[in-house]
PDB file of C-alpha atoms in Angstrom:
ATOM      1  CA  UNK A 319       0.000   0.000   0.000  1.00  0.00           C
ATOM      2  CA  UNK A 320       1.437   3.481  -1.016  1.00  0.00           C
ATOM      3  CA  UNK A 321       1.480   6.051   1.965  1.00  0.00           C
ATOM      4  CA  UNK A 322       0.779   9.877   1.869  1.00  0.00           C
ATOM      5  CA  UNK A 323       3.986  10.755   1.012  1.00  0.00           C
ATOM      6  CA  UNK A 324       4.470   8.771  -2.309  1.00  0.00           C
ATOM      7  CA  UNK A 325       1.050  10.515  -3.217  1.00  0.00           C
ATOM      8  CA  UNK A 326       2.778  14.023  -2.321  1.00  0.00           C
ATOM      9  CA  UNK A 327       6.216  12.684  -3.915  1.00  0.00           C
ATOM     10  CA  UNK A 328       3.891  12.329  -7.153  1.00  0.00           C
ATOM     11  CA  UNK A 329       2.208  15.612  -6.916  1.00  0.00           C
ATOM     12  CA  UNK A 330       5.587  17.507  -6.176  1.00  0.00           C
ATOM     13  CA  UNK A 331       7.185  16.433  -9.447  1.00  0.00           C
ATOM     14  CA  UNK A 332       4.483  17.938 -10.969  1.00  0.00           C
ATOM     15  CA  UNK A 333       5.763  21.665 -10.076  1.00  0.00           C
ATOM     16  CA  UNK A 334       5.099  22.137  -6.531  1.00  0.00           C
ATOM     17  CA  UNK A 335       6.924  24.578  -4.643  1.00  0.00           C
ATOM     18  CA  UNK A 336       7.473  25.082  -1.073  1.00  0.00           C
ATOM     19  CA  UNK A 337       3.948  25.305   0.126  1.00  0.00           C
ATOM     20  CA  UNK A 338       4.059  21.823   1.709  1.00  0.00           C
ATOM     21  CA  UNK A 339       7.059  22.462   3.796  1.00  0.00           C
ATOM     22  CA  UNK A 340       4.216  24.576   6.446  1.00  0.00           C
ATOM     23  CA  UNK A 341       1.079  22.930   5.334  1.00  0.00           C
ATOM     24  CA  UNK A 342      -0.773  20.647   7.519  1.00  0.00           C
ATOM     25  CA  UNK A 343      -2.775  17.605   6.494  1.00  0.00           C
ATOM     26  CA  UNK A 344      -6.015  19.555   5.426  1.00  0.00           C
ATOM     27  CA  UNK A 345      -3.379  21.860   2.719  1.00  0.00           C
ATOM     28  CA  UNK A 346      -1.817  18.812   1.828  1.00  0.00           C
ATOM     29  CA  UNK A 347      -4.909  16.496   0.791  1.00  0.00           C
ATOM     30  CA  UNK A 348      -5.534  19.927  -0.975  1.00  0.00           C
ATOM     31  CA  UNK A 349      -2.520  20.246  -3.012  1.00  0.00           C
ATOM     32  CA  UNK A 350      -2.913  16.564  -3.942  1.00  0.00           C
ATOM     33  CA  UNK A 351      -6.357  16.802  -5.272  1.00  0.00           C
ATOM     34  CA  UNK A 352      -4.818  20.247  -7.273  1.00  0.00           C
ATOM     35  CA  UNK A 353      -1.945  17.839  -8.408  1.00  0.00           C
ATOM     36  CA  UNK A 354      -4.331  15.565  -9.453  1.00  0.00           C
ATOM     37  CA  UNK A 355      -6.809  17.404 -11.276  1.00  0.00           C
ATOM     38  CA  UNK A 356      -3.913  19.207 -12.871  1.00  0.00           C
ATOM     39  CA  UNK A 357      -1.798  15.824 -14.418  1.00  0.00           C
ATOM     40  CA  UNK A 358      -5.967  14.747 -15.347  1.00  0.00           C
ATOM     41  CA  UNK A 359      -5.404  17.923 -17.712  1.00  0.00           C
ATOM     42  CA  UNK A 360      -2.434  16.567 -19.204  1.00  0.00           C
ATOM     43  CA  UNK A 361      -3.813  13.039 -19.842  1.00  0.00           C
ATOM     44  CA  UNK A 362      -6.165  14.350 -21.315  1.00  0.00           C
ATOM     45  CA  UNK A 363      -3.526  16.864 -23.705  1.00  0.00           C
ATOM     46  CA  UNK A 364      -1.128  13.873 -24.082  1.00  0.00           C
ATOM     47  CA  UNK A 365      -3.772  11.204 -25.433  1.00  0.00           C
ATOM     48  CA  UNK A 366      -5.257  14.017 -27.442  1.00  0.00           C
ATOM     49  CA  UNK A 367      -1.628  14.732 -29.215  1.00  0.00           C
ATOM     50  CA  UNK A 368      -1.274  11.009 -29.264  1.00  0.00           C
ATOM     51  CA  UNK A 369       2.099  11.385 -26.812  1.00  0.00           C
ATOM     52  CA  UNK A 370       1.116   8.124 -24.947  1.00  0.00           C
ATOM     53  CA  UNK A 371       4.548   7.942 -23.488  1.00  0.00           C
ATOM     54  CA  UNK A 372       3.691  10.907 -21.522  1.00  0.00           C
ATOM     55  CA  UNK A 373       0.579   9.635 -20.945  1.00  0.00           C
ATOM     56  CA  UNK A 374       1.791   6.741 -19.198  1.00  0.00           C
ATOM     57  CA  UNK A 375       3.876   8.868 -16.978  1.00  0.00           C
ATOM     58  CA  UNK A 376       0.996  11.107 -16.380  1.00  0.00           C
ATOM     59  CA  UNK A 377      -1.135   8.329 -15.335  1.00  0.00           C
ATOM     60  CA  UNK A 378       1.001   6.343 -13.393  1.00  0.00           C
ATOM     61  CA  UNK A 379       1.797   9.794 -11.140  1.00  0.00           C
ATOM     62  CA  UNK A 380      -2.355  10.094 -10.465  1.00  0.00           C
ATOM     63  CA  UNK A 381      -2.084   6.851  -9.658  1.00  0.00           C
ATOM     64  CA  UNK A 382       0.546   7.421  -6.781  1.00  0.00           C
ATOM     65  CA  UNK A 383      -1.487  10.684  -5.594  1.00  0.00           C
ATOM     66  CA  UNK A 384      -5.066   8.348  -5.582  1.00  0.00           C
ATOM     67  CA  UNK A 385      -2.350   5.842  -3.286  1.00  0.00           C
ATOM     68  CA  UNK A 386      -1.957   9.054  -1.150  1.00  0.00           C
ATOM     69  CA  UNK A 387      -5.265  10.470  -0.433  1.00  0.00           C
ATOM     70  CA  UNK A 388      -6.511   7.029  -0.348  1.00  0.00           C
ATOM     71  CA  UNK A 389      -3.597   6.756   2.944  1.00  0.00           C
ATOM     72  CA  UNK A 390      -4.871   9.802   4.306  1.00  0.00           C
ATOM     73  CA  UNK A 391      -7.772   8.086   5.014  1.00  0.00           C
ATOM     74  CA  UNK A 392      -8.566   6.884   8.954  1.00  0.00           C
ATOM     75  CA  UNK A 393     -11.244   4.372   7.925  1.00  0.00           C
ATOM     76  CA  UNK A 394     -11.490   3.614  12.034  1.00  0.00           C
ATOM     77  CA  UNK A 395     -12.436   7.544  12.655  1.00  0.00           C
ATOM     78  CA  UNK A 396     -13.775   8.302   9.516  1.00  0.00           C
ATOM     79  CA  UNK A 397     -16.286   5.073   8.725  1.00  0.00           C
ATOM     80  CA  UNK A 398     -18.637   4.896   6.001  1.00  0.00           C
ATOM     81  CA  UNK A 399     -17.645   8.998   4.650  1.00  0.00           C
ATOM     82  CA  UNK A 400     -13.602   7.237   4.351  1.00  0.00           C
ATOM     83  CA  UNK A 401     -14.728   3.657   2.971  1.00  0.00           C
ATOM     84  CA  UNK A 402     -16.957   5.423   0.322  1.00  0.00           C
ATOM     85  CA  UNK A 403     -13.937   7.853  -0.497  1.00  0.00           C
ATOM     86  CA  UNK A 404     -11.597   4.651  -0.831  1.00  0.00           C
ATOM     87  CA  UNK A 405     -14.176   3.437  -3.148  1.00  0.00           C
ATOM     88  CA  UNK A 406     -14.560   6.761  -5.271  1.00  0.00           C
ATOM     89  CA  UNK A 407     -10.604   6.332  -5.260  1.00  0.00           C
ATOM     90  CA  UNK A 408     -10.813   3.169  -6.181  1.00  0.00           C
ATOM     91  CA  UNK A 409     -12.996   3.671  -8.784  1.00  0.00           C
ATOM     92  CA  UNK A 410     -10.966   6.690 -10.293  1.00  0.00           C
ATOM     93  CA  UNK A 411      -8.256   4.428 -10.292  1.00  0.00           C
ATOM     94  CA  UNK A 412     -10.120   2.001 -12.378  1.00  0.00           C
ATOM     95  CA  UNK A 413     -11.131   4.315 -14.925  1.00  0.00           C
ATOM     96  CA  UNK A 414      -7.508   5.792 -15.122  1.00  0.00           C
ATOM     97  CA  UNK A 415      -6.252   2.497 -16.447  1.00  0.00           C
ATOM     98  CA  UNK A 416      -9.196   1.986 -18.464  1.00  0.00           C
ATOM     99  CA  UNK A 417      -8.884   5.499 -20.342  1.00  0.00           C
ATOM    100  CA  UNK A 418      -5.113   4.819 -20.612  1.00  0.00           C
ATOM    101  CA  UNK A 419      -5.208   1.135 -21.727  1.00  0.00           C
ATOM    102  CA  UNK A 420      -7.976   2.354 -24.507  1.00  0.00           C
ATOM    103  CA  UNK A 421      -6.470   5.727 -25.045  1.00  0.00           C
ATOM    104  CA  UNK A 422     -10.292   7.161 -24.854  1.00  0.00           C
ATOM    105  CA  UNK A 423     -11.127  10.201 -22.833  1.00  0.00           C
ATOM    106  CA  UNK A 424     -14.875   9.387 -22.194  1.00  0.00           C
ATOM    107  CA  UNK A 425     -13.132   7.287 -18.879  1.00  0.00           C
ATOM    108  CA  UNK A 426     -11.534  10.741 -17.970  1.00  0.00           C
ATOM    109  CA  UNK A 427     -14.814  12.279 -17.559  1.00  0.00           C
ATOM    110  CA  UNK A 428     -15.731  10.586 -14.152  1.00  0.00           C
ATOM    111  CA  UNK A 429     -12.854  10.945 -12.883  1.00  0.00           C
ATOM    112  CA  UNK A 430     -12.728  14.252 -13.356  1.00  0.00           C
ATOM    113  CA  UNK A 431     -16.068  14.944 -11.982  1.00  0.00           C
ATOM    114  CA  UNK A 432     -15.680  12.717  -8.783  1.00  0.00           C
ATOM    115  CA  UNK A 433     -12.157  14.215  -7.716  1.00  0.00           C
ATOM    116  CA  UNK A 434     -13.655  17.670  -9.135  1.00  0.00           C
ATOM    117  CA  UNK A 435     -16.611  17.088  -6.574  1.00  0.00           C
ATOM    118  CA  UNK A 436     -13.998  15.713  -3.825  1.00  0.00           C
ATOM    119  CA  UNK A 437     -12.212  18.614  -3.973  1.00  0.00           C
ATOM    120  CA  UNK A 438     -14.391  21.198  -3.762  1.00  0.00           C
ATOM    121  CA  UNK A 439     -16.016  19.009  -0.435  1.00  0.00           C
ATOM    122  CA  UNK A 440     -12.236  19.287   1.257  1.00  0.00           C
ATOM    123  CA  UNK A 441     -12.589  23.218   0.723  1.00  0.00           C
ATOM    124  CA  UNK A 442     -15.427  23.209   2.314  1.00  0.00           C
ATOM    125  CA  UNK A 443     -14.373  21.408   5.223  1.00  0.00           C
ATOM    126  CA  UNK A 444     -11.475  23.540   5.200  1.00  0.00           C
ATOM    127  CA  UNK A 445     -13.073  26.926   5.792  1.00  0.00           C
ATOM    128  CA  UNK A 446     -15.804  25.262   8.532  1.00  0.00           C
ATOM    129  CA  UNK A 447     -12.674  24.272  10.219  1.00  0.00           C
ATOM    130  CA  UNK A 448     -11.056  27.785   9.751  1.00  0.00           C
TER     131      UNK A 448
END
């Protein structure tokens, strides 16, 4: 099982800058769904341009960040609200290797909602907690 910090490893090669050095976990499940939903972007760009060498290293890096977020998880404290996140990870995870073994964006388009929809739920949380 990956841990949060191979998720954040994943999400820092993709151009983040010192930010995490002060964040706590709240900013940093933040800045992965960002890193996320930024590499979906480029997926989408590389299959599109028909680079599918990048798009292998695109996907395998949301695939480390979903490993993250999905560690970030306390499925003791959090009960059914973190098992049905592991399962929307899960199933982004799925469709990532379906739209990457297929090369067909249509599998992109959950994904992108459900981690669109995850994120803005984290800001939310975020500025109650604030």
């Amino acid at each position: 099982m990956l841990d949060l910090n191979d998720g954040f490893s994943a999400y820092k090669s993709t151009s983040v800058d010192g930010r995490a050095a002060s964040a706590d976990i709240h900013k940093l499940v933040l800045m992965l769904f960002d890193g996320f939903l930024d590499e979906l972007e480029r997926v989408t760009g590389h299959i599109n341009q028909k680079r599918y060498d990048k798009k292998a290293e695109s996907i395998e890096k949301m695939m480390r960040i979903l490993g993250g977020l999905e560690a970030s998880l306390d499925l003791e404290k959090g009960g059914e609200v973190a098992g049905n996140m592991r399962n929307l990870y899960e199933h982004c995870g799925q469709s990532l290797l379906q739209a990457s073994l297929k090369n067909d964006l249509i599998h992109l388009d959950s994904v992108r909602t459900v981690m669109t929809n995850l994120q803005e739920g984290w800001k939310g949380l975020g500025s109650q907690v604030a």
